[in-house]
Coordinates of C-alpha atoms in Angstrom, one line a residue:
M1 CA -31.3 12.4 42.7
T2 CA -32.0 14.9 45.6
Q3 CA -33.3 18.4 45.1
A4 CA -29.9 19.8 46.0
E5 CA -28.2 17.7 43.3
K6 CA -30.8 18.7 40.7
G7 CA -30.2 22.4 41.6
E8 CA -26.5 22.1 41.2
L9 CA -26.9 20.3 37.8
E10 CA -29.3 23.1 36.6
N11 CA -26.8 25.8 37.8
G12 CA -24.0 24.0 35.9
K13 CA -26.0 24.0 32.7
E14 CA -26.9 27.7 33.0
K15 CA -23.2 28.6 33.5
E16 CA -22.3 26.4 30.5
R17 CA -24.9 28.2 28.3
E18 CA -23.5 31.6 29.5
R19 CA -20.0 30.6 28.5
E20 CA -21.1 29.5 25.1
Q21 CA -22.9 32.8 24.5
R22 CA -19.8 34.8 25.5
G23 CA -17.7 32.6 23.1
V24 CA -15.7 31.0 25.8
K25 CA -14.9 27.3 24.9
R26 CA -14.7 24.7 27.6
P27 CA -11.2 23.3 27.9
I28 CA -10.8 19.7 26.8
V29 CA -9.2 17.6 29.5
P30 CA -7.8 14.3 28.1
A31 CA -8.9 11.2 30.1
A32 CA -6.1 9.3 31.8
I33 CA -6.3 5.7 30.4
P34 CA -4.3 3.0 32.1
E35 CA -1.6 1.7 29.7
P36 CA -2.9 -1.9 29.4
L37 CA -6.3 -0.6 28.5
Q38 CA -5.2 1.9 25.9
E39 CA -6.5 1.6 22.4
H40 CA -4.3 1.6 19.3
V41 CA -1.3 3.8 19.8
Q42 CA -1.2 6.6 17.3
S43 CA 1.3 5.7 14.6
D44 CA 2.6 9.3 14.6
Y45 CA 4.0 8.6 18.1
I46 CA 5.8 5.3 17.2
L47 CA 9.4 5.4 16.0
V48 CA 10.7 2.5 14.0
I49 CA 14.5 1.9 14.4
H50 CA 16.5 -0.5 12.2
P51 CA 20.1 -0.2 13.2
G52 CA 22.6 -1.7 10.6
S53 CA 26.3 -2.2 10.5
C54 CA 26.7 0.5 7.8
N55 CA 23.5 2.5 7.8
L56 CA 20.8 3.5 10.4
R57 CA 17.2 3.7 9.2
I58 CA 14.8 5.5 11.6
G59 CA 11.4 7.2 11.2
R60 CA 7.8 7.5 12.3
A61 CA 5.6 4.5 11.6
T62 CA 3.5 6.8 9.4
D63 CA 6.5 7.9 7.2
T64 CA 6.7 6.7 3.6
H65 CA 10.4 6.3 3.8
P66 CA 12.8 6.3 6.8
A67 CA 15.6 8.7 7.4
G68 CA 18.8 7.0 6.6
I69 CA 22.4 8.0 7.5
P70 CA 25.7 6.2 7.9
H71 CA 25.8 4.5 11.3
V72 CA 29.0 6.1 12.4
I73 CA 30.2 8.7 14.9
A74 CA 33.4 10.8 15.2
R75 CA 34.3 11.8 18.7
R76 CA 36.7 14.6 19.5
H77 CA 39.7 13.7 21.7
K78 CA 39.4 14.9 25.2
Q79 CA 43.2 15.3 25.7
P80 CA 45.8 16.6 23.3
G81 CA 48.1 14.0 21.9
Q82 CA 45.6 11.2 22.4
P83 CA 46.1 8.4 19.9
V84 CA 43.7 8.4 17.0
Y85 CA 41.5 5.3 16.7
R86 CA 39.4 4.6 13.5
D87 CA 37.2 1.6 13.0
K88 CA 37.9 -0.1 9.7
W89 CA 35.3 -0.3 7.0
L90 CA 36.5 -2.4 4.0
L91 CA 39.5 -3.7 5.8
R92 CA 39.0 -6.6 8.3
D93 CA 41.0 -9.2 10.2
G94 CA 42.1 -12.3 8.4
L95 CA 43.2 -10.7 5.1
N96 CA 47.0 -10.7 5.6
R97 CA 47.6 -14.2 6.7
P98 CA 50.0 -16.4 4.6
E99 CA 47.1 -18.5 3.3
S100 CA 44.9 -15.6 2.4
N101 CA 46.4 -15.1 -1.1
E102 CA 46.3 -18.8 -1.9
Q103 CA 42.7 -19.0 -0.8
R104 CA 41.8 -15.9 -2.8
Q105 CA 43.4 -17.4 -6.0
N106 CA 41.6 -20.8 -5.5
G107 CA 38.3 -19.0 -5.1
L108 CA 38.9 -17.0 -8.2
K109 CA 39.6 -20.2 -10.2
M110 CA 36.2 -21.6 -9.1
V111 CA 34.5 -18.3 -10.1
D112 CA 36.2 -18.4 -13.6
Q113 CA 35.3 -22.0 -14.1
A114 CA 31.6 -21.3 -13.3
I115 CA 31.7 -18.3 -15.7
W116 CA 33.3 -20.1 -18.6
S117 CA 31.3 -23.3 -18.3
K118 CA 28.0 -21.6 -18.8
K119 CA 26.8 -20.6 -22.3
M120 CA 25.2 -17.2 -23.0
S121 CA 21.5 -17.0 -23.8
N122 CA 22.2 -17.0 -27.5
G123 CA 24.0 -20.4 -27.2
T124 CA 27.5 -19.2 -27.7
R125 CA 30.4 -19.8 -25.3
R126 CA 31.8 -16.9 -23.3
I127 CA 35.3 -15.6 -24.4
P128 CA 37.6 -15.4 -21.4
V129 CA 39.1 -12.0 -20.8
L130 CA 42.4 -12.2 -18.9
P131 CA 43.8 -9.4 -16.8
E132 CA 46.8 -9.1 -19.0
Q133 CA 44.6 -7.8 -21.8
T134 CA 43.5 -4.8 -19.7
R135 CA 46.6 -4.2 -17.6
A136 CA 48.8 -2.7 -20.3
Y137 CA 46.0 -0.3 -21.3
N138 CA 45.1 0.8 -17.8
K139 CA 48.7 1.3 -16.7
Q140 CA 49.3 3.9 -19.4
M141 CA 46.2 5.9 -18.4
R142 CA 46.9 9.2 -16.8
P143 CA 44.1 11.3 -15.1
A144 CA 42.7 14.4 -16.8
I145 CA 42.2 17.5 -14.6
L146 CA 38.5 18.5 -14.7
D147 CA 38.8 21.4 -12.3
H148 CA 41.6 22.7 -10.1
N149 CA 39.0 22.8 -7.2
S150 CA 37.2 19.6 -6.5
G151 CA 34.3 21.4 -4.8
V152 CA 34.5 18.9 -1.9
K153 CA 35.3 20.2 1.6
W154 CA 36.2 18.6 4.9
T155 CA 33.6 18.8 7.7
N156 CA 34.0 22.2 9.4
T157 CA 35.3 21.5 12.9
S158 CA 36.4 25.1 13.8
H159 CA 33.8 25.2 16.6
C160 CA 35.3 22.0 18.1
P161 CA 32.0 19.9 18.3
E162 CA 32.2 17.1 20.8
Y163 CA 31.0 14.6 18.2
L164 CA 29.9 14.4 14.6
V165 CA 27.4 11.9 13.1
G166 CA 26.8 10.3 9.7
E167 CA 28.1 12.0 6.6
E168 CA 29.8 14.7 8.7
A169 CA 31.7 12.0 10.6
L170 CA 32.9 10.3 7.3
N171 CA 34.2 13.7 6.0
V172 CA 36.3 14.6 9.0
N173 CA 39.8 15.6 8.0
P174 CA 42.2 12.9 9.1
T175 CA 44.5 15.5 10.7
D176 CA 41.7 16.6 13.0
C177 CA 41.7 15.1 16.5
Y178 CA 38.7 12.8 16.1
S179 CA 38.3 9.0 16.4
I180 CA 35.8 7.2 14.2
H181 CA 33.6 4.5 15.7
Y182 CA 31.0 2.2 14.1
P183 CA 28.9 0.9 17.0
I184 CA 27.7 -2.2 15.1
R185 CA 29.9 -4.6 13.1
R186 CA 28.6 -7.7 11.4
G187 CA 25.2 -7.3 13.1
Q188 CA 26.5 -7.3 16.6
L189 CA 27.7 -4.6 19.0
N190 CA 31.3 -3.6 18.0
L191 CA 33.1 -4.6 21.3
H192 CA 36.8 -4.6 21.0
S193 CA 40.0 -4.0 23.1
G194 CA 40.8 -0.6 21.6
P195 CA 39.6 2.8 22.6
G196 CA 35.8 3.1 22.6
G197 CA 35.3 -0.6 22.5
T198 CA 33.8 -1.2 25.9
L199 CA 30.1 -2.0 26.2
T200 CA 29.4 1.3 28.0
A201 CA 31.2 3.3 25.2
V202 CA 29.4 1.5 22.4
L203 CA 26.0 2.0 24.0
T204 CA 26.8 5.7 24.5
D205 CA 27.7 5.9 20.8
L206 CA 24.4 4.3 19.9
E207 CA 22.4 6.7 22.2
T208 CA 24.3 9.7 20.8
I209 CA 23.7 8.8 17.1
W210 CA 20.0 7.9 17.6
S211 CA 19.3 11.0 19.7
H212 CA 21.0 13.2 17.1
V213 CA 18.9 11.9 14.3
I214 CA 15.7 12.1 16.4
Q215 CA 16.4 15.8 17.2
K216 CA 17.9 17.1 13.9
I217 CA 16.2 15.0 11.2
L218 CA 12.9 13.9 12.8
E219 CA 12.6 17.2 14.7
I220 CA 11.5 15.5 18.0
S221 CA 12.7 17.0 21.3
L222 CA 14.3 14.4 23.5
K223 CA 12.2 15.5 26.4
D224 CA 9.1 14.5 24.4
L225 CA 10.2 10.9 23.9
K226 CA 8.2 10.0 27.0
Y227 CA 5.2 10.3 24.7
Y228 CA 6.7 8.0 22.0
R229 CA 7.1 4.3 21.7
C230 CA 9.7 2.3 19.7
I231 CA 9.8 -0.7 17.4
L232 CA 13.4 -2.1 17.4
M233 CA 14.5 -4.6 14.7
I234 CA 17.2 -7.0 15.8
P235 CA 19.2 -9.8 13.9
D236 CA 17.7 -13.3 13.8
I237 CA 20.8 -14.6 15.5
Y238 CA 21.1 -12.1 18.4
N239 CA 23.2 -11.7 21.5
R240 CA 20.8 -11.7 24.4
Q241 CA 23.1 -9.6 26.7
N242 CA 23.5 -7.0 23.9
I243 CA 19.8 -6.7 23.2
K244 CA 19.0 -6.4 26.9
E245 CA 21.4 -3.5 27.2
I246 CA 20.0 -1.8 24.1
V247 CA 16.4 -2.1 25.4
N248 CA 17.5 -0.8 28.8
M249 CA 19.2 2.2 27.0
I250 CA 16.0 3.0 24.9
L251 CA 13.6 2.8 27.9
M252 CA 15.6 4.1 30.8
K253 CA 18.2 6.5 29.3
M254 CA 16.5 7.8 26.1
G255 CA 13.1 7.7 27.9
F256 CA 10.8 6.0 25.4
S257 CA 7.5 4.9 27.1
G258 CA 7.4 1.5 25.5
I259 CA 9.1 -0.9 23.1
I260 CA 8.5 -3.9 20.9
V261 CA 11.5 -6.0 19.9
H262 CA 11.2 -8.1 16.7
Q263 CA 13.5 -10.0 14.4
E264 CA 14.6 -8.7 11.0
S265 CA 13.4 -11.7 9.0
V266 CA 9.8 -11.5 10.3
C267 CA 9.7 -7.8 9.7
A268 CA 11.0 -8.3 6.1
A269 CA 8.2 -10.8 5.5
Y270 CA 5.7 -8.2 6.9
G271 CA 7.2 -5.5 4.7
S272 CA 6.9 -7.5 1.5
G273 CA 3.4 -8.8 2.2
L274 CA 4.4 -12.4 2.6
S275 CA 3.3 -14.7 5.4
S276 CA 6.0 -17.3 4.6
A277 CA 9.3 -17.0 2.9
C278 CA 13.0 -17.9 3.1
V279 CA 14.4 -14.5 3.9
V280 CA 17.9 -13.7 2.6
D281 CA 19.2 -10.4 4.2
I282 CA 22.5 -9.3 2.5
G283 CA 23.9 -6.3 4.4
D284 CA 27.1 -4.5 4.3
Q285 CA 28.9 -6.6 6.9
K286 CA 26.9 -9.8 7.2
T287 CA 24.4 -12.0 5.4
S288 CA 21.6 -13.8 7.3
V289 CA 19.3 -16.5 6.0
C290 CA 16.2 -17.6 7.9
C291 CA 12.9 -19.3 7.0
V292 CA 9.7 -17.6 8.2
E293 CA 6.5 -19.6 8.3
D294 CA 3.2 -17.9 9.1
G295 CA 5.0 -14.9 10.6
I296 CA 7.3 -17.0 12.8
S297 CA 11.0 -17.3 12.5
Q298 CA 12.0 -20.9 12.4
R299 CA 14.9 -21.2 14.9
N300 CA 16.7 -24.2 13.4
T301 CA 16.9 -22.5 9.9
R302 CA 18.8 -19.4 11.0
L303 CA 22.3 -18.9 9.5
C304 CA 24.6 -15.8 9.7
L305 CA 27.4 -15.5 7.2
A306 CA 30.3 -13.1 8.1
Y307 CA 30.5 -11.5 4.7
G308 CA 28.4 -8.9 2.8
G309 CA 28.5 -6.0 0.4
S310 CA 31.7 -4.5 1.8
D311 CA 33.6 -7.7 1.0
V312 CA 32.3 -7.6 -2.6
T313 CA 33.6 -4.0 -2.8
R314 CA 37.1 -5.0 -1.5
C315 CA 37.1 -8.0 -3.9
L316 CA 36.4 -5.7 -6.8
F317 CA 39.3 -3.4 -5.8
W318 CA 41.6 -6.4 -5.7
L319 CA 40.5 -7.5 -9.2
M320 CA 40.9 -4.0 -10.6
Q321 CA 44.4 -3.8 -9.2
R322 CA 45.2 -7.1 -11.0
A323 CA 43.9 -5.3 -14.1
G324 CA 46.2 -2.2 -13.6
F325 CA 43.7 0.1 -11.8
P326 CA 44.9 3.6 -12.9
Y327 CA 44.0 5.3 -9.6
R328 CA 47.1 4.0 -7.9
E329 CA 46.9 6.2 -4.8
C330 CA 43.6 4.4 -3.8
Q331 CA 43.8 3.1 -0.2
L332 CA 41.4 0.9 1.7
S333 CA 42.3 2.8 4.8
N334 CA 41.0 6.1 3.3
K335 CA 37.3 6.6 3.9
L336 CA 36.8 8.7 0.8
D337 CA 38.5 6.1 -1.3
C338 CA 36.2 3.5 0.2
L339 CA 33.1 5.6 -0.8
L340 CA 34.5 5.8 -4.3
L341 CA 35.0 2.0 -4.6
Q342 CA 31.5 1.4 -3.3
H343 CA 30.2 3.7 -6.0
L344 CA 32.2 1.9 -8.7
K345 CA 30.7 -1.4 -7.4
E346 CA 27.2 -0.2 -7.5
T347 CA 27.7 1.3 -10.9
Y348 CA 29.5 -1.4 -12.8
A349 CA 29.2 -4.7 -11.0
H350 CA 26.6 -7.1 -12.4
L351 CA 25.5 -10.8 -12.5
D352 CA 24.5 -10.9 -16.2
Q353 CA 26.5 -13.6 -18.0
D354 CA 25.5 -12.2 -21.4
I355 CA 27.7 -9.2 -20.8
C356 CA 31.1 -10.3 -22.3
G357 CA 34.3 -8.7 -23.5
L358 CA 36.2 -5.5 -22.7
K359 CA 34.4 -2.2 -21.9
D360 CA 35.8 1.3 -21.4
H361 CA 34.6 3.2 -18.4
E362 CA 35.4 6.5 -16.7
F363 CA 35.1 7.8 -13.2
Q364 CA 36.0 10.9 -11.2
V365 CA 38.0 11.3 -8.0
R366 CA 37.0 14.4 -5.9
H367 CA 38.9 14.8 -2.7
P368 CA 39.1 18.0 -0.5
D369 CA 42.1 20.3 -1.2
S370 CA 42.8 18.5 -4.5
P371 CA 41.8 19.0 -8.1
A372 CA 38.9 17.0 -9.6
L373 CA 40.4 14.2 -11.7
L374 CA 38.9 12.1 -14.5
Y375 CA 40.2 8.5 -15.0
Q376 CA 39.7 6.2 -18.0
L377 CA 39.4 2.5 -17.1
R378 CA 39.0 -0.7 -19.1
L379 CA 37.5 -3.7 -17.5
G380 CA 36.4 -7.2 -18.5
D381 CA 35.1 -10.0 -16.3
E382 CA 36.1 -8.2 -13.1
K383 CA 32.6 -6.7 -12.9
L384 CA 31.1 -10.2 -12.9
Q385 CA 33.7 -11.9 -10.8
A386 CA 33.4 -9.6 -7.8
P387 CA 29.6 -10.2 -7.0
M388 CA 30.1 -14.0 -7.8
A389 CA 32.4 -14.1 -4.8
L390 CA 29.2 -14.2 -2.7
F391 CA 28.7 -17.8 -4.1
Y392 CA 32.5 -18.6 -3.8
P393 CA 33.5 -16.8 -0.6
A394 CA 37.0 -18.2 -0.6
T395 CA 37.6 -15.4 -3.2
F396 CA 37.3 -12.9 -0.3
G397 CA 40.6 -14.2 1.1
I398 CA 39.4 -14.2 4.7
A399 CA 41.5 -16.7 6.7
G400 CA 41.3 -17.7 10.3
Q401 CA 37.9 -16.1 10.9
K402 CA 34.6 -17.7 12.0
M403 CA 32.5 -17.3 8.8
T404 CA 29.2 -19.1 9.6
S405 CA 27.2 -18.9 12.8
L406 CA 24.1 -20.8 13.9
Q407 CA 21.5 -20.2 16.6
H408 CA 22.9 -21.4 20.0
R409 CA 20.9 -22.0 23.1
S410 CA 20.9 -19.4 25.8
H411 CA 23.5 -19.5 28.6
G412 CA 21.0 -18.0 31.0
D413 CA 20.8 -14.7 32.7
P414 CA 21.1 -14.1 36.5
E415 CA 18.2 -11.5 36.3
D416 CA 15.9 -14.1 34.8
P417 CA 15.6 -17.0 37.3
H418 CA 12.7 -18.8 35.5
D419 CA 14.4 -19.0 32.0
E420 CA 14.3 -22.0 29.7
H421 CA 17.0 -23.8 31.6
Y422 CA 14.9 -23.7 34.8
L423 CA 11.8 -24.8 33.0
L424 CA 13.6 -27.6 31.2
S425 CA 15.1 -28.9 34.5
T426 CA 11.8 -28.7 36.3
Q427 CA 9.8 -30.3 33.6
S428 CA 12.2 -33.2 33.1
K429 CA 12.0 -34.1 36.9
Q430 CA 8.3 -33.5 37.2
D431 CA 7.3 -37.2 37.2
Q432 CA 9.9 -38.0 39.8
S433 CA 8.8 -35.3 42.2
I434 CA 5.2 -36.3 41.9
K435 CA 6.1 -39.9 43.0
A436 CA 8.3 -38.6 45.7
A437 CA 5.6 -36.3 47.0
D438 CA 3.6 -39.2 48.5
R439 CA 6.6 -40.3 50.6
K440 CA 7.4 -36.8 51.9
A441 CA 5.8 -34.8 54.7
L442 CA 3.3 -32.1 53.7
P443 CA 4.9 -28.6 53.6
K444 CA 4.2 -25.9 56.1
P445 CA 0.9 -23.9 55.8
G446 CA 1.3 -21.1 53.2
M447 CA 4.2 -22.9 51.5
Y448 CA 4.3 -25.0 48.3
E449 CA 6.6 -27.5 46.8
D450 CA 8.2 -26.9 43.4
S451 CA 8.8 -29.7 41.0
R452 CA 12.3 -30.3 42.5
G453 CA 10.8 -31.0 46.0
Q454 CA 11.9 -27.6 47.4
C455 CA 9.6 -25.3 49.4
M456 CA 8.6 -21.9 48.1
D457 CA 6.1 -19.3 49.2
S458 CA 3.0 -18.4 47.3
S459 CA 4.6 -15.4 45.5
D460 CA 7.5 -17.6 44.2
R461 CA 5.0 -20.2 43.1
A462 CA 3.1 -17.6 41.2
H463 CA 6.3 -16.5 39.5
M464 CA 7.0 -20.1 38.5
Q465 CA 3.5 -20.6 37.1
D466 CA 3.8 -17.4 35.1
A467 CA 7.2 -18.5 33.7
E468 CA 5.8 -21.9 32.7
L469 CA 2.8 -20.3 31.1
G470 CA 4.9 -17.9 29.1
S471 CA 7.2 -20.6 28.0
S472 CA 4.4 -22.9 26.9
Q473 CA 2.9 -20.0 24.9
N474 CA 6.2 -19.3 23.2
D475 CA 6.8 -22.9 22.5
S476 CA 3.5 -23.2 20.8
M477 CA 4.2 -20.1 18.7
V478 CA 7.6 -21.1 17.5
S479 CA 8.5 -24.5 16.2
G480 CA 12.1 -25.6 16.5
N481 CA 12.6 -24.7 20.1
D482 CA 15.7 -26.4 21.3
S483 CA 14.0 -27.6 24.5
E484 CA 11.4 -29.4 22.5
E485 CA 13.6 -31.0 19.9
P486 CA 13.4 -34.8 19.5
P487 CA 16.7 -36.6 19.9
T488 CA 17.1 -37.2 16.2
A489 CA 16.6 -33.5 15.3
L490 CA 19.0 -32.5 18.1
F491 CA 21.6 -34.9 16.7
S492 CA 21.2 -33.7 13.2
R493 CA 21.5 -30.1 14.5
K494 CA 24.7 -30.8 16.3
T495 CA 26.0 -32.5 13.1
A496 CA 25.1 -29.3 11.1
I497 CA 26.9 -27.1 13.6
S498 CA 30.1 -29.2 13.4
Q499 CA 29.8 -29.4 9.6
F500 CA 29.1 -25.8 8.7
E501 CA 30.1 -23.5 11.6
G502 CA 33.3 -21.6 10.9
K503 CA 33.3 -22.5 7.2
A504 CA 32.5 -20.0 4.5
L505 CA 29.3 -21.2 2.9
G506 CA 28.3 -19.7 -0.5
L507 CA 25.1 -17.8 -0.6
D508 CA 23.2 -20.5 -2.6
K509 CA 24.4 -23.3 -0.3
A510 CA 23.3 -21.3 2.7
V511 CA 19.8 -20.9 1.3
L512 CA 19.6 -24.6 0.5
H513 CA 20.9 -25.6 4.0
S514 CA 18.4 -23.3 5.7
I515 CA 15.4 -24.6 3.7
D516 CA 16.6 -28.2 4.4
C517 CA 16.4 -27.5 8.1
C518 CA 12.6 -26.9 7.9
A519 CA 10.4 -29.4 9.8
S520 CA 8.4 -30.8 6.9
D521 CA 8.5 -31.3 3.1
D522 CA 5.4 -29.1 2.7
T523 CA 7.2 -26.2 4.5
K524 CA 10.3 -26.8 2.3
K525 CA 8.2 -26.6 -0.9
K526 CA 6.7 -23.3 0.4
M527 CA 10.2 -21.9 1.0
Y528 CA 11.5 -22.8 -2.4
S529 CA 8.6 -21.0 -4.0
S530 CA 9.2 -17.8 -2.0
I531 CA 12.9 -16.8 -1.5
L532 CA 12.9 -13.1 -0.5
V533 CA 16.1 -11.2 -0.9
V534 CA 16.4 -7.9 1.1
G535 CA 19.2 -5.6 2.0
G536 CA 21.6 -3.7 -0.2
G537 CA 24.3 -6.4 -0.8
L538 CA 22.8 -8.0 -3.9
M539 CA 21.4 -5.1 -5.9
F540 CA 23.2 -6.1 -9.1
H541 CA 21.8 -6.4 -12.6
K542 CA 20.3 -9.8 -13.2
A543 CA 20.9 -10.9 -9.6
Q544 CA 17.4 -12.4 -9.3
Q545 CA 17.8 -14.7 -12.3
F546 CA 21.3 -15.7 -11.3
L547 CA 20.4 -16.8 -7.8
Q548 CA 17.3 -18.5 -9.1
H549 CA 19.4 -20.5 -11.6
R550 CA 21.9 -21.5 -8.8
I551 CA 19.1 -22.7 -6.5
L552 CA 17.4 -24.7 -9.3
N553 CA 20.6 -26.5 -10.2
K554 CA 21.6 -27.4 -6.6
M555 CA 18.4 -28.2 -5.0
P556 CA 17.9 -31.9 -4.0
P557 CA 16.6 -34.0 -7.0
S558 CA 13.7 -35.2 -4.9
F559 CA 12.3 -31.7 -4.7
R560 CA 12.9 -30.8 -8.4
R561 CA 10.0 -33.1 -9.3
I562 CA 7.5 -31.8 -6.7
V563 CA 8.4 -28.1 -6.5
E564 CA 6.5 -26.4 -9.3
N565 CA 8.4 -23.1 -9.3
V566 CA 11.5 -21.7 -7.6
E567 CA 10.8 -18.0 -7.2
V568 CA 13.4 -15.4 -6.0
I569 CA 11.9 -12.1 -5.0
T570 CA 14.3 -9.1 -5.0
R571 CA 12.0 -6.1 -5.2
P572 CA 8.6 -6.9 -3.7
K573 CA 6.0 -4.3 -4.7
D574 CA 8.8 -2.5 -6.5
M575 CA 10.2 -1.4 -3.1
D576 CA 13.8 -0.6 -2.4
P577 CA 15.1 -3.9 -0.8
R578 CA 17.1 -1.8 1.7
V579 CA 14.0 -0.4 3.4
I580 CA 11.8 -3.5 3.4
V581 CA 12.8 -4.5 7.0
W582 CA 12.0 -1.0 8.3
K583 CA 8.7 -1.0 6.4
G584 CA 7.8 -4.3 8.0
G585 CA 8.4 -2.8 11.4
A586 CA 6.1 0.1 10.6
I587 CA 3.4 -2.3 9.5
L588 CA 3.9 -4.4 12.6
S589 CA 3.1 -1.4 14.8
C590 CA -0.4 -1.1 13.4
L591 CA -1.5 -4.7 13.7
D592 CA -4.1 -5.7 16.4
T593 CA -2.0 -8.7 17.4
T594 CA 1.0 -6.7 18.3
Q595 CA -0.7 -4.5 20.9
E596 CA 0.0 -7.1 23.6
L597 CA 3.7 -7.2 22.8
W598 CA 4.5 -3.7 24.2
I599 CA 7.0 -3.6 27.0
Y600 CA 6.4 -0.5 29.1
Q601 CA 9.1 1.5 30.9
R602 CA 7.8 0.9 34.4
E603 CA 7.4 -2.8 33.7
W604 CA 11.0 -3.0 32.5
Q605 CA 12.2 -1.1 35.5
R606 CA 10.5 -3.6 37.8
F607 CA 11.0 -6.9 36.0
G608 CA 13.9 -6.3 33.6
V609 CA 14.9 -8.9 31.1
R610 CA 12.1 -11.2 32.2
M611 CA 9.7 -8.9 30.2
L612 CA 11.5 -9.9 26.9
R613 CA 10.9 -13.5 27.6
E614 CA 7.3 -12.9 28.4
R615 CA 6.4 -10.3 25.7
A616 CA 8.7 -11.1 22.7
A617 CA 6.9 -12.7 19.7
F618 CA 9.8 -15.2 19.5
V619 CA 11.5 -17.6 22.0
W620 CA 13.9 -15.4 23.9

């Protein structure tokens, strides 16, 4: 150090001491650390988003519980006289076909046979309760007026808001000029031919709902989202194009600085503290089953069933109507009536076969601009029959609909030239190209030959090597990749698709089929001993014991001898099963192994969907 430098250093120290004596603090300037070298991201600046068909759960990774609101938006009409459009909740296509009623009756017969054939825990037979025994009583019931003012009001729209979200959207007066949209139905984007059903419109609804919750409930300014990152939970069987568009919306439109995309089943395992489990996620619109082994979703075990809690609610309404439901004005097209029916299901439905005979109940109907009414209701087996429809889905009466979906291979993406199809085609011809290389002239300087014998420059070659490296890493992480399946496994998989796809599998049969698709007997034993049920669709009294009994009775005889214990877990760590997936996403954000999974905004802007294939913890 020169004398001049020493002098400057001493002068600097003297000035620093003078500032301290005067009480002037030196400003702290944060160091700019490149994104790849950053240490653990502060969990306060990570938002965990779990979008569902019925509810949205979102919160900081440090929150004990997420904020939860109905995942719905009401949009004001831009022009007077515009036709009103309202997405259905409990109603769905396939209920009014000629074969629907026959299918429903056949399903109910199977439910009744299953109920009556099983003895109660005290050894006695159940006494069947027929609808005729309750119909006469219920039909003569008249409501009692509790109060001439129900105390319930429509959402105030006098200031003509452009949109309303959540509870406010559900309570919009039907005479107001608002259309109701659910952006997600049965786990996928709600694309349809009606108003607001385009991809752009649905993504706009998602962005509006999420931005509203972030601002109003989480109290985060949208301009500050550039300091936040996001964990997004997606279904196990996902639509690649939809996920690509949602990620693009989060990073480029909402302005998050980074994102991790992960599957619901793996997050459910994280949230419950299990490394391996057969995850059964029963939501409002769909039910998914998937086996997770050592934190990896097994691709061949994934099933998605197109029914859930809302179908149980509608089935209970049908059964109560058979029994003379006294609230005769109840309509499935009325959102407030749907909320009432959901409350009745959550209050009275059960899977306890020891509960037998007729019971008297009462419920209140509170609608805006109407008196509060009290109804008396007598029910028998209807409370057990409705949730049992999950095991005999013909009882739902859904005809002509695709009821079971399996994981399909990707059709490719024009923005991702080095996808699995490219790698599969190049790997299969590699030996031929090597042999042909000796007979061909050498390429020009600075050029390389790919495995198809075509010339490419060094940058293209580097991209191909990166793609092959990323694919080999993903293949080693996830067993069951279609491109690595032996011919026998591929044949059995095609057989499974033709056998099950489109048919309405019962919940217990879906679990058994998913476990049967595991690669080894050891894995199957592991899955039978850890069946994790999450979501809000099976929160009935004695549901755990009921499902466990069904699995035990129907599992293959060869496994009954070697599986020590079939365990069904419905409330791990006494947590609400509806928030376990969200909790798993919050835990995921804090793990050391997930720090390399972040996709940053500028990377997405440059490489697009290729980042999902490279960074996702599952085979994209």
